[in-house]
XYZ file of C-alpha atoms in Angstrom:
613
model
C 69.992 82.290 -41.263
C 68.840 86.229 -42.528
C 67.665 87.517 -45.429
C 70.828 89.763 -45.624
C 72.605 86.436 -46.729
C 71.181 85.964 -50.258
C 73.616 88.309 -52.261
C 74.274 86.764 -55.963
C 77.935 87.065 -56.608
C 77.689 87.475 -60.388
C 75.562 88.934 -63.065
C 74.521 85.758 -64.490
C 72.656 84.463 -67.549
C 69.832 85.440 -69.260
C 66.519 83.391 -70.186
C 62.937 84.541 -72.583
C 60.192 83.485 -71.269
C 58.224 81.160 -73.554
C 55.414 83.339 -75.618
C 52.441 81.557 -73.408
C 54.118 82.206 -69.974
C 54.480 86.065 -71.440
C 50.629 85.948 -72.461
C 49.960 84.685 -68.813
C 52.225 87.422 -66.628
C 50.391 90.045 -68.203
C 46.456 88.491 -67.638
C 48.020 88.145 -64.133
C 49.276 91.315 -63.601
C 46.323 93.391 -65.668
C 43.438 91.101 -65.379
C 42.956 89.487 -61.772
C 43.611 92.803 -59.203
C 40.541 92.104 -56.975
C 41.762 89.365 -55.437
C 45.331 90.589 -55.346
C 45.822 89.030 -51.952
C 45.535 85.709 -53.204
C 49.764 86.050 -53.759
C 50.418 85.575 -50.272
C 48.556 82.140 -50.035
C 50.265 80.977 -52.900
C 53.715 81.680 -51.835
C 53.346 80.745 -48.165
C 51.702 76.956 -49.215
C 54.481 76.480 -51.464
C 56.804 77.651 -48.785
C 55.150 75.199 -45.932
C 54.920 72.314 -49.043
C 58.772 72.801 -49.163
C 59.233 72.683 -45.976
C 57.084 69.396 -45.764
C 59.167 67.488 -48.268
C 62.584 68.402 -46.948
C 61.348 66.596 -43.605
C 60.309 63.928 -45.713
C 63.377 63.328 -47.662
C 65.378 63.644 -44.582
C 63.820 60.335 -43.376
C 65.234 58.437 -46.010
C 68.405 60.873 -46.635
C 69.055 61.935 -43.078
C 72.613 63.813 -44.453
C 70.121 66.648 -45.601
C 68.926 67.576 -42.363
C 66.022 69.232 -40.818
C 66.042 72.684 -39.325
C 65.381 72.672 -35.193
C 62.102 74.847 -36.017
C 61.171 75.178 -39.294
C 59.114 78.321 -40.289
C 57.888 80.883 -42.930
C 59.118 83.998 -41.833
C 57.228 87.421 -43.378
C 59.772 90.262 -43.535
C 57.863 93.579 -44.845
C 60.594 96.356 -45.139
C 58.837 99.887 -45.805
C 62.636 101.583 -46.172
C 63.796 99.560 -49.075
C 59.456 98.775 -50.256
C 59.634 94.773 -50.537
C 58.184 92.325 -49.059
C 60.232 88.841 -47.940
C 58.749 85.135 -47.684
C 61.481 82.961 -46.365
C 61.581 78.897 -45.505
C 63.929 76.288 -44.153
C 62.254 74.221 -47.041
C 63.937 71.363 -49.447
C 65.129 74.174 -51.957
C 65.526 74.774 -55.670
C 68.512 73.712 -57.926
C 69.776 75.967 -60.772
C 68.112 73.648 -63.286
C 65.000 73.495 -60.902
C 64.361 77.012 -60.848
C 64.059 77.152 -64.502
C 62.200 74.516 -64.858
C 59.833 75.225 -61.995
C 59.555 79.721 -62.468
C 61.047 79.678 -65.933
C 58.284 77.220 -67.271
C 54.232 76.722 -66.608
C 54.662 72.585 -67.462
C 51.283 71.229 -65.846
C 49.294 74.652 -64.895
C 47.330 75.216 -68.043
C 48.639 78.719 -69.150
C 47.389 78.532 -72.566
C 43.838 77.328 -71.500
C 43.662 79.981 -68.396
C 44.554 82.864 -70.968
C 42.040 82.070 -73.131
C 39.443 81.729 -70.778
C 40.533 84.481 -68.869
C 40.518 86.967 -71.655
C 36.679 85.956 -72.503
C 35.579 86.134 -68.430
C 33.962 89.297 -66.279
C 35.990 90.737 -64.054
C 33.816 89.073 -61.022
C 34.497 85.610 -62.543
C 38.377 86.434 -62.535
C 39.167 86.175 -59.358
C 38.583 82.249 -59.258
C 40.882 81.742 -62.247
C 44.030 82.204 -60.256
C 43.414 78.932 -58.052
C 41.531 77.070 -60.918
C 44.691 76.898 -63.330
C 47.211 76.684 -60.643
C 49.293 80.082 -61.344
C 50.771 79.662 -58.037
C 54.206 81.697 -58.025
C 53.406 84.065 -60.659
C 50.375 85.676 -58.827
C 53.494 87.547 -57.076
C 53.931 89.575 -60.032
C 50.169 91.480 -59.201
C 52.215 93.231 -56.513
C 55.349 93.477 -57.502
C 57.623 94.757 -60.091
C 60.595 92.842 -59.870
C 60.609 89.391 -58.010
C 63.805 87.899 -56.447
C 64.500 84.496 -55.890
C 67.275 82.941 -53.988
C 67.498 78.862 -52.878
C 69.900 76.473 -52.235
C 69.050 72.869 -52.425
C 69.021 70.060 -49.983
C 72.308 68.381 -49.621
C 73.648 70.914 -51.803
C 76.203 73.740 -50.867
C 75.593 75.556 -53.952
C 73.097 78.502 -54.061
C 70.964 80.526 -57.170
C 69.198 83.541 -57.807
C 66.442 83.848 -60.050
C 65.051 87.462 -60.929
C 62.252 88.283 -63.220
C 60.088 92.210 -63.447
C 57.909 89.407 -65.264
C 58.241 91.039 -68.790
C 60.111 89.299 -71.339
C 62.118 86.795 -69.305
C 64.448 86.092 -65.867
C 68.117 85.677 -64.750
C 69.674 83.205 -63.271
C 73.235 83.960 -61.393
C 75.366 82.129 -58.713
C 74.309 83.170 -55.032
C 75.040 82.539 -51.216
C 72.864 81.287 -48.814
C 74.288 79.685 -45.186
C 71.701 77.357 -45.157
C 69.582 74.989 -47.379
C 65.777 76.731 -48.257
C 64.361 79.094 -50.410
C 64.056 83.612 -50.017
C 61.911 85.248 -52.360
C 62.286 88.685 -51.958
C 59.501 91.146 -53.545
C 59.695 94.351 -55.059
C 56.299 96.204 -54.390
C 54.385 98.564 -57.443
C 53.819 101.496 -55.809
C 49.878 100.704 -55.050
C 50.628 97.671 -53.421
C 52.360 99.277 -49.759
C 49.223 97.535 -47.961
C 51.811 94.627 -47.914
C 54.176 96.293 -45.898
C 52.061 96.818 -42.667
C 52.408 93.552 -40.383
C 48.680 93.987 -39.113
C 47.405 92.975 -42.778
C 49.584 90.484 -43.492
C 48.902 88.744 -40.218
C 45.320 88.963 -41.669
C 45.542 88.032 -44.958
C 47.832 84.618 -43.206
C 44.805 84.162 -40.383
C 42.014 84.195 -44.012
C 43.982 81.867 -46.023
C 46.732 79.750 -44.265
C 45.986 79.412 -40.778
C 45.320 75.447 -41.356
C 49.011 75.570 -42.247
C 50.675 73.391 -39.838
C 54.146 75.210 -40.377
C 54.629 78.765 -38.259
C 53.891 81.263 -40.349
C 55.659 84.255 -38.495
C 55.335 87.755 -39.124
C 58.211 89.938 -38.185
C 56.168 93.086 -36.523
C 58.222 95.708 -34.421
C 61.651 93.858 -34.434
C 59.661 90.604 -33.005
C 58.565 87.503 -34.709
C 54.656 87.319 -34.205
C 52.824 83.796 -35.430
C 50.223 85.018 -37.715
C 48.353 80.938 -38.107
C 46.549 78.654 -35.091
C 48.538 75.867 -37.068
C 45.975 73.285 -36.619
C 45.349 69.934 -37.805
C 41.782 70.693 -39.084
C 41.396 67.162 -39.512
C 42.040 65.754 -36.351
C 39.441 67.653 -34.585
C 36.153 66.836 -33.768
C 33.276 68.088 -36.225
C 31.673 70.439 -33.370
C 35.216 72.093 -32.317
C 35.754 73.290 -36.567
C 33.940 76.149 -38.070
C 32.578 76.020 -41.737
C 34.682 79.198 -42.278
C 37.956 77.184 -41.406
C 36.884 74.039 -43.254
C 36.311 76.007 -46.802
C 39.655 77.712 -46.444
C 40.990 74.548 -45.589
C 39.211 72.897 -48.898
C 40.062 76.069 -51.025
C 44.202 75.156 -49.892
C 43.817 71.944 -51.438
C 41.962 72.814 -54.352
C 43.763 76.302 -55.453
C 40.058 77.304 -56.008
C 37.498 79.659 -55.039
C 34.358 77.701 -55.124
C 32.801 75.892 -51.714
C 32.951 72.436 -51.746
C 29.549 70.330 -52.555
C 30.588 67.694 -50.008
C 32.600 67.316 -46.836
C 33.627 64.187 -45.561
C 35.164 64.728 -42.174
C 35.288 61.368 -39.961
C 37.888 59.488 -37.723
C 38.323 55.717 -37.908
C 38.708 53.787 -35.427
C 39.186 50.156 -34.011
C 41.582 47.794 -35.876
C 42.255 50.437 -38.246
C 42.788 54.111 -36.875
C 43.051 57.350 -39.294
C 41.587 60.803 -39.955
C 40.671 62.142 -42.626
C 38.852 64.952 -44.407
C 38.063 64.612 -47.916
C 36.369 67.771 -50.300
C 34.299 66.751 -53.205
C 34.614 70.226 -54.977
C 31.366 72.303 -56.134
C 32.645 73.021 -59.602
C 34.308 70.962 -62.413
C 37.902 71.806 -63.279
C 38.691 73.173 -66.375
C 39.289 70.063 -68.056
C 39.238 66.767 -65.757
C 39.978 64.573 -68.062
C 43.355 65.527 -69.466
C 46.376 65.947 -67.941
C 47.218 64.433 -64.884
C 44.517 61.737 -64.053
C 46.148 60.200 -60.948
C 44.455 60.607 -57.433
C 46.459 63.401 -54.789
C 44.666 63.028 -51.627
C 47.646 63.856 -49.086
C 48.965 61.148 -46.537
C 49.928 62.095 -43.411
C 51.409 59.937 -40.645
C 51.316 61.556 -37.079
C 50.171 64.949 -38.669
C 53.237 64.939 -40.719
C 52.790 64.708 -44.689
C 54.237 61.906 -46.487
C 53.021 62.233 -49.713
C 50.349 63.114 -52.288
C 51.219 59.832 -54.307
C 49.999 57.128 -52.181
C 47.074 56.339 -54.460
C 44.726 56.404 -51.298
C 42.225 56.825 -54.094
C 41.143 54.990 -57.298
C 42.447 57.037 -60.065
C 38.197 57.369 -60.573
C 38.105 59.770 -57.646
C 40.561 61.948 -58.414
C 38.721 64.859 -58.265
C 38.317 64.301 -54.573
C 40.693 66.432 -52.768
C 41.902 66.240 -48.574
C 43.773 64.765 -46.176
C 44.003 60.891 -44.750
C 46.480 61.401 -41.391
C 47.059 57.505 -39.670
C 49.239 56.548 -36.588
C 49.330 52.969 -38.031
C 52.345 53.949 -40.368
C 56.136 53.889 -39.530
C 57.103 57.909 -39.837
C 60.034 56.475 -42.232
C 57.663 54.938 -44.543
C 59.222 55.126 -48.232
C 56.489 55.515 -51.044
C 57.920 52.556 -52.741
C 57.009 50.583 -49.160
C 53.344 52.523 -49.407
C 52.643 50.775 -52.742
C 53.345 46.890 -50.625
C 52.297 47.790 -47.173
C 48.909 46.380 -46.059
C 47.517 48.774 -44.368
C 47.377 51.441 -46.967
C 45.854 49.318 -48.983
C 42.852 48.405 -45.769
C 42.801 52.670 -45.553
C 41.973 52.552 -49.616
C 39.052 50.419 -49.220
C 37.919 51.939 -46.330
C 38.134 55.509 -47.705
C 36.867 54.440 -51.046
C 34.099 52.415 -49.126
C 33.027 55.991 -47.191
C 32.932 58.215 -50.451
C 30.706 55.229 -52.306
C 28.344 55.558 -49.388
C 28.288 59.186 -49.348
C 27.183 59.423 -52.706
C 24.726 56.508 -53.062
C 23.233 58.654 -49.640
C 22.891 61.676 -52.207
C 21.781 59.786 -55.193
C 19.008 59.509 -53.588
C 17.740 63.157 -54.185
C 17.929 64.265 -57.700
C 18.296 68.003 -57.258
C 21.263 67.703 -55.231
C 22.805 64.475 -56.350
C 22.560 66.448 -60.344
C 25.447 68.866 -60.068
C 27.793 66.076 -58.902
C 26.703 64.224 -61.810
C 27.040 66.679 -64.009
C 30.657 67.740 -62.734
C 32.041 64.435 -62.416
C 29.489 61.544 -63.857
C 32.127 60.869 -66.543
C 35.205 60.229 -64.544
C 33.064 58.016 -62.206
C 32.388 55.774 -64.981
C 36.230 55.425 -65.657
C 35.639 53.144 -62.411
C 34.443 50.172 -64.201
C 37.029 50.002 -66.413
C 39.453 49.875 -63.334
C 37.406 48.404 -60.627
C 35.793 44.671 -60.117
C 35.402 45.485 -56.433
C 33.273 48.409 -56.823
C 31.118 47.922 -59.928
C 27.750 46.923 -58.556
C 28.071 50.204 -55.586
C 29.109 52.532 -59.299
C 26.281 51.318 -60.717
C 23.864 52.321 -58.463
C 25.180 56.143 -58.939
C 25.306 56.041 -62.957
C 22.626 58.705 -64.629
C 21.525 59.066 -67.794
C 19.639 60.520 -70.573
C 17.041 58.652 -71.857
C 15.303 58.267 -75.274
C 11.918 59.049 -72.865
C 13.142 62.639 -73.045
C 14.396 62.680 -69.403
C 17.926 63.226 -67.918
C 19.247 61.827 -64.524
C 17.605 58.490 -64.953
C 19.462 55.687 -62.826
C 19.455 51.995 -63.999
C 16.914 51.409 -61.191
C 14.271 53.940 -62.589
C 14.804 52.435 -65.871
C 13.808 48.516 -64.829
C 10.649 50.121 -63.490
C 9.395 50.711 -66.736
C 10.394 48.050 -68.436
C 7.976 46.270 -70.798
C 6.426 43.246 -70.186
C 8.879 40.622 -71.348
C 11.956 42.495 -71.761
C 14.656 40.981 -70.429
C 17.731 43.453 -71.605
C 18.807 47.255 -70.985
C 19.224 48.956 -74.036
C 21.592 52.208 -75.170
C 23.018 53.866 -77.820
C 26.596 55.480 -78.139
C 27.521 58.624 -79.830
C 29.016 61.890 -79.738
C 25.988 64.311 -78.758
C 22.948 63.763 -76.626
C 20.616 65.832 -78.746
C 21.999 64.299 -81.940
C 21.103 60.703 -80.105
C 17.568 61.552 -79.053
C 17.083 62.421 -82.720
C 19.124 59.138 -84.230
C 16.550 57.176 -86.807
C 18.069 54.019 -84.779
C 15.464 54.757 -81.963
C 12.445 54.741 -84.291
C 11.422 50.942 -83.772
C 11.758 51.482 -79.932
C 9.528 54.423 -79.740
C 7.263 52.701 -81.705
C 7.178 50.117 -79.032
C 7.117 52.014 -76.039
C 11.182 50.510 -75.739
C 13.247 52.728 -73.517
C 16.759 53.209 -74.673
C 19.989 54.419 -72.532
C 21.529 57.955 -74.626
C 24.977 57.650 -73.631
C 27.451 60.170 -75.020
C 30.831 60.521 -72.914
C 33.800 59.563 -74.471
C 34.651 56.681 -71.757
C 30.801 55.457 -72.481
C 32.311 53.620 -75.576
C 34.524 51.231 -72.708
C 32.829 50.495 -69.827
C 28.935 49.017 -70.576
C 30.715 45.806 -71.472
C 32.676 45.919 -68.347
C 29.753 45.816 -66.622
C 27.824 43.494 -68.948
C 24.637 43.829 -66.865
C 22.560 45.209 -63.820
C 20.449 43.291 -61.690
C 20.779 40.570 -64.240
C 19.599 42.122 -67.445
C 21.866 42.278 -69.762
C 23.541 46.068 -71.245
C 22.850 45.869 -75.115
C 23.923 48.129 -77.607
C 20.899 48.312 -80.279
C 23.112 48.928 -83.461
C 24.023 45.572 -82.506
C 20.932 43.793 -82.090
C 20.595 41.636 -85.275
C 17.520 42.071 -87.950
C 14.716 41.292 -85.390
C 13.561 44.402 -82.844
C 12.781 42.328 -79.404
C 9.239 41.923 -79.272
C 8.684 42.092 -83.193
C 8.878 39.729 -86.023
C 10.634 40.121 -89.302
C 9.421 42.815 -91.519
C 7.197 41.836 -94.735
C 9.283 42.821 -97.630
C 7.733 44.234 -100.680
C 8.378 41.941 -104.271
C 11.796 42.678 -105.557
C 13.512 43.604 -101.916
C 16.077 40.483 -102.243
C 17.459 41.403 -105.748
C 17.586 45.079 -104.673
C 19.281 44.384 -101.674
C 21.863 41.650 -103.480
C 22.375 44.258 -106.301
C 23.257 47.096 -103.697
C 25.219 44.966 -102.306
C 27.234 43.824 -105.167
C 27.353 47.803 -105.849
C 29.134 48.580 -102.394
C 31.304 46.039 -101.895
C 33.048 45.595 -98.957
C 31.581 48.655 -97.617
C 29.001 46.856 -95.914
C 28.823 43.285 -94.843
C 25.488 42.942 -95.722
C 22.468 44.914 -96.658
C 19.268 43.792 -95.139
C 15.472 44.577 -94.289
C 15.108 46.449 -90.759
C 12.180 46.682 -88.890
C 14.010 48.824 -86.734
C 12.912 52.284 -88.973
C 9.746 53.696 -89.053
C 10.444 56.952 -90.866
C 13.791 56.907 -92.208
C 14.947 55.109 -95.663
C 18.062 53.658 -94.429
C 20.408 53.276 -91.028
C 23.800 51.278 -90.066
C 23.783 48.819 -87.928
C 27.071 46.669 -86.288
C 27.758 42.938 -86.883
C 25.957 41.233 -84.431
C 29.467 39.952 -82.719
C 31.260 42.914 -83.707
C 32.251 46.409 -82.020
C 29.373 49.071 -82.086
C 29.166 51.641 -84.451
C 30.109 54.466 -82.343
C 33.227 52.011 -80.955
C 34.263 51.492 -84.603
C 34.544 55.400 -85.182
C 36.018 56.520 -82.151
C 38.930 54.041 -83.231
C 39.131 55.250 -86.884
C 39.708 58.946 -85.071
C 42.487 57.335 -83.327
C 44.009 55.864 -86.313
C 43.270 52.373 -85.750
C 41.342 50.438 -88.451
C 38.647 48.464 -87.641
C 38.116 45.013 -88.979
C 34.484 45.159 -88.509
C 32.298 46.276 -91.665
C 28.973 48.067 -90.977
C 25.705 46.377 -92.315
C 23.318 48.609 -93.948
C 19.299 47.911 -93.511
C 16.567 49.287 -95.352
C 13.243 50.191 -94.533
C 11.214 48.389 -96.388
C 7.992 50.444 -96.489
C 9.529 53.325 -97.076
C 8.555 54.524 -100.515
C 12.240 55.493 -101.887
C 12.739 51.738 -101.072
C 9.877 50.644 -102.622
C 10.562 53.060 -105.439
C 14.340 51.554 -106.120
C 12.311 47.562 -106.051
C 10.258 48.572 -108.879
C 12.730 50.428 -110.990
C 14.719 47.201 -110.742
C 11.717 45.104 -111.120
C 11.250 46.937 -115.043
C 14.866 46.259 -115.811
C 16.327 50.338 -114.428
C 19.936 50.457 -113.274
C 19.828 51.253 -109.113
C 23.475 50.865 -109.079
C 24.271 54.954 -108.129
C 21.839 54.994 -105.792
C 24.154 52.415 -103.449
C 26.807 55.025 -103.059
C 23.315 57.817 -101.740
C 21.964 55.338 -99.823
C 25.258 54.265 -97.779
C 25.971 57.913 -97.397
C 22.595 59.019 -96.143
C 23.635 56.665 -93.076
C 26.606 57.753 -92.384
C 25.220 61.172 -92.148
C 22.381 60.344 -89.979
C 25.332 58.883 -87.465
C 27.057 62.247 -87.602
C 29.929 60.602 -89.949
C 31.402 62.447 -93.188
C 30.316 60.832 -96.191
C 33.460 58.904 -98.110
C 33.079 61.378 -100.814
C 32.054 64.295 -99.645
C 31.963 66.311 -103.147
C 30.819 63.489 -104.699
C 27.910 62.924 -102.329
C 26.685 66.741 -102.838
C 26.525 66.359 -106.459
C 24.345 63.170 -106.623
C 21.912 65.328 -104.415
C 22.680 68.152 -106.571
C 21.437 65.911 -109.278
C 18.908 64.023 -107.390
C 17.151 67.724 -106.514
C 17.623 69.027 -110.217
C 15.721 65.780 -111.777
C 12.633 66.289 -109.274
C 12.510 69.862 -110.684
């Protein structure tokens, strides 16, 4: 097969680009130039990934067939100015090349042009791998790109062709055999990509892990430009740290280094290699999207697949590769999901990462940035996990109401007081909001530490895990009218027909309203039913649309001297009634919730402030 054999045979049909993938060409194009060599990485992985899963369909489809020595072949051409990556690969459909260079469906165009257009122009170079551009990245060097493929067991060939303005062609080609010629047109500053010698280097910088020949066609010869080595099935001496980041920065389409390297080969019953990144910086968004686990299997150095869950979904942000000899080469992935082994290689992986980290837990300055990056997906574990709970507790960190951050459930038990036979948190939406919630008064007052816990998967997984070293999680909106350690706070005359009468006034807006000795400053607080869902539970769910059955209680502080104030104007026969509605919403506000009536709740303290004027 040539390049010379890509001709389309008509003029085709037209297609706009969608207004974000517009928005995104042009921050490519205008915004990311010093790292413009970054293109050729791109488009020579997704070349070699091509080329992986045609030799991995061809296992189970053998009538698409397998080229004798598959290869991505560099053609620079200084007479006509373009630059050509060819493969043998799996190849594109008509309907595949719009969808896959006609689209951005997973890569997070919308979020890497915002960010983009607010970042330096040193920070820009990382955005390219972080958001997963890929393809487009060829539009920094060229003016008009050129795509022609023919699919896998297909006889039928297309041409897509953009100038990445306002949209792309797609016309009816020829192409002898099955794989994929992109064909670029170089901008006049970008001739650099015409001379052999640098694209040999930029290959050697970024791809020479790549296991597929890259060849460089230099003075009418085909010159290999990568080693082509299996990083990961060499020992740890015979690899530089050089090779291993490029390696890690492959996997990760990003720019940072990693902040752990796990590079080890199994062996006994169970034989594999791997080499597994945990990556120094936090995606853009890790928790949306795709939340499955891609750590690539290989059997015998050749990749199977990126779906073989070799990974709780909890450690997806772990990138590498897991290469075994104790897997039949024709191994389907619905057979990986059964097959015994695989699931041996999970635990044993899994087991290895859980060590790692517990290793590094042990140091707080360096065990803090993985926290930080990727505490909250970690606790997804218990949710998913029986297996691993009591190794995922050990790495959990926290803020605590003690003013400190990074605090494990060990340091907690050590000051525990005397008597105390529970762990205690509180839920909600922002740390510095918790350390300030009037729900933590009572504890301080006691010396009582309390857990600030304020990811969104915090809401799930303490009762998962129900306890640690047998003391028992507890939420303390939920711990009935009695602080631990206390006794039940003296009431002033009057407090049980002011408390009956607000509750009459509210209804079924509260389940009950009660003395706290919880409070040592504030009026008034929520607190959950004892056997109900905590507060911060119950509103996550109303933000999801689904009601709640479970009806806040409201407590009082006895001593305060509003509440004392409301007992004796009820005591000489004054109507409290409208101060229910102030009181209930002065809760909700101190939990960070809207009052029912917002409007109506400003002009009561409208009112309130005018009277004491």
């Amino acid at each position: 097969m040539t390049e010379t054999e890509t001709t389309p045979t008509t003029a085709g049909e037209t297609h706009a680009f969608g207004a974000e993938v517009g928005r995104l060409l042009d921050l490519v194009v205008h915004s990311l130039y010093s790292e413009r060599e970054i293109f050729l990485r791109e488009l020579v992985a997704n070349a070699a990934d091509a080329t992986d899963r045609r030799r991995f369909e061809a296992i189970t489809n053998p009538a698409i067939g397998t080229p004798e020595n598959p290869r991505v072949r560099l053609i620079p051409d200084k007479t006509t100015n373009t630059l050509t990556i060819s493969d043998d690969g799996i190849g594109m459909s008509r309907d595949e090349l719009i969808a896959n260079l006609g689209t951005i469906a997973r890569s997070g165009s919308k979020a890497f042009a915002e960010t983009a257009a607010t970042t330096t122009s040193d920070e820009r170079p990382a955005l390219i791998g972080q958001f997963g551009v890929g393809f487009y990245a060829a539009f920094m060097v060229a003016d008009r790109v050129e795509v022609t493929s023919r699919r896998a067991g297909t006889t039928d060939a297309f041409l897509w062709a953009s100038d990445g303005r306002g949209g792309f062609t797609i016309a009816p080609a020829t192409r002898d055999e099955t794989g994929t010629t992109i064909v670029l047109y170089l901008k006049s500053d970008a001739d650099e990509y015409l001379d052999p010698w640098r694209l040999e280097a930029i290959v050697r910088r970024w791809a020479d892990h790549i296991t597929i020949p890259v060849m460089v066609l230099r003075d009418g010869e085909e010159i290999a430009a990568n080693e082509g080595t299996a990083l990961w099935r060499k020992a740890k001496s015979d690899v530089s740290d050089d090779s291993v980041g490029e390696f890690y920065r492959h996997l990760s389409h990003g720019f940072d280094e990693p902040y752990a390297t796990l590079h080890w080969r199994a062996e006994g019953q169970l034989e594999f290699y791997a080499m597994l990144f945990i990556p120094g910086s936090r995606p853009f968004d890790p928790n949306d999207g795709d939340r499955e686990s891609h750590v690539r299997l290989h059997v015998k150095r050749m990749f199977i697949t990126d779906k073989g869950k070799l990974l709780p979904d909890w450690l997806r942000f772990v990138v590498g590769v897991v290469d075994t000899e104790d897997l039949p080469l024709n191994v389907s992935r619905e057979m990986l999901q059964a097959t015994p082994v695989l699931a041996r290689i999970r635990r044993a992986v899994t087991g290895k990462l859980l060590g790692d980290l517990k290793t590094r837990a042990k140091d707080a300055e360096i065990y803090a940035p993985f926290w930080q990056n990727f505490g909250a997906i970690l606790k997804e574990g218990f949710w998913d996990e029986t297996e691993n709970r009591a190794q995922l507790a050990d790495l959990l960190r926290f803020r605590s109401s003690n003013g400190e951050e990074q605090v494990s459930f060990a340091d907690y038990l050590t000051r525990m007081q005397p008597g105390q036979e529970v762990i205690y948190y509180l839920l909600g939406d922002d740390p510095v909001r918790l350390a300030a919630s009037p729900q933590l008064e009572g504890f301080r007052a006691k010396n009582l530490e309390v857990l600030l816990l304020s990811d969104p998967v915090d809401g799930f997984w303490p009762e998962r895990l129900a306890e640690f070293e047998g003391k028992k999680l507890v939420s303390i909106t939920k711990i009935g009218d009695v602080l631990p350690g206390g006794e039940k706070t003296d009431v002033p005359h009057g407090f049980d027909a002011l408390a009956a009468t607000l509750k009459e006034a509210l209804g079924d807006q509260v389940s009950a309203v009660r003395a706290s000795n919880r409070l040592t400053e504030s009026a008034v607080a929520l607190a959950a039913p004892e056997f109900g869902p905590d507060l911060h539970v119950q509103r996550m769910m109303r933000r999801m649309g689904r009601e709640m059955p479970a009806v806040p209680v409201l407590e009082l502080n006895a001593q305060h001297k509003l509440v004392q104030g409301l007992c004796a104007k009820l005591a000489a026969g004054g109507d409290v009634t409208d101060a229910a509605s102030m009181l209930l919403d002065l809760a909700r506000v101190q939990d960070g919730e809207q009052p029912a009536d917002p409007a109506g709740f400003a002009r009561r303290v409208a009112e309130a402030l005018a009277e004491k004027l």
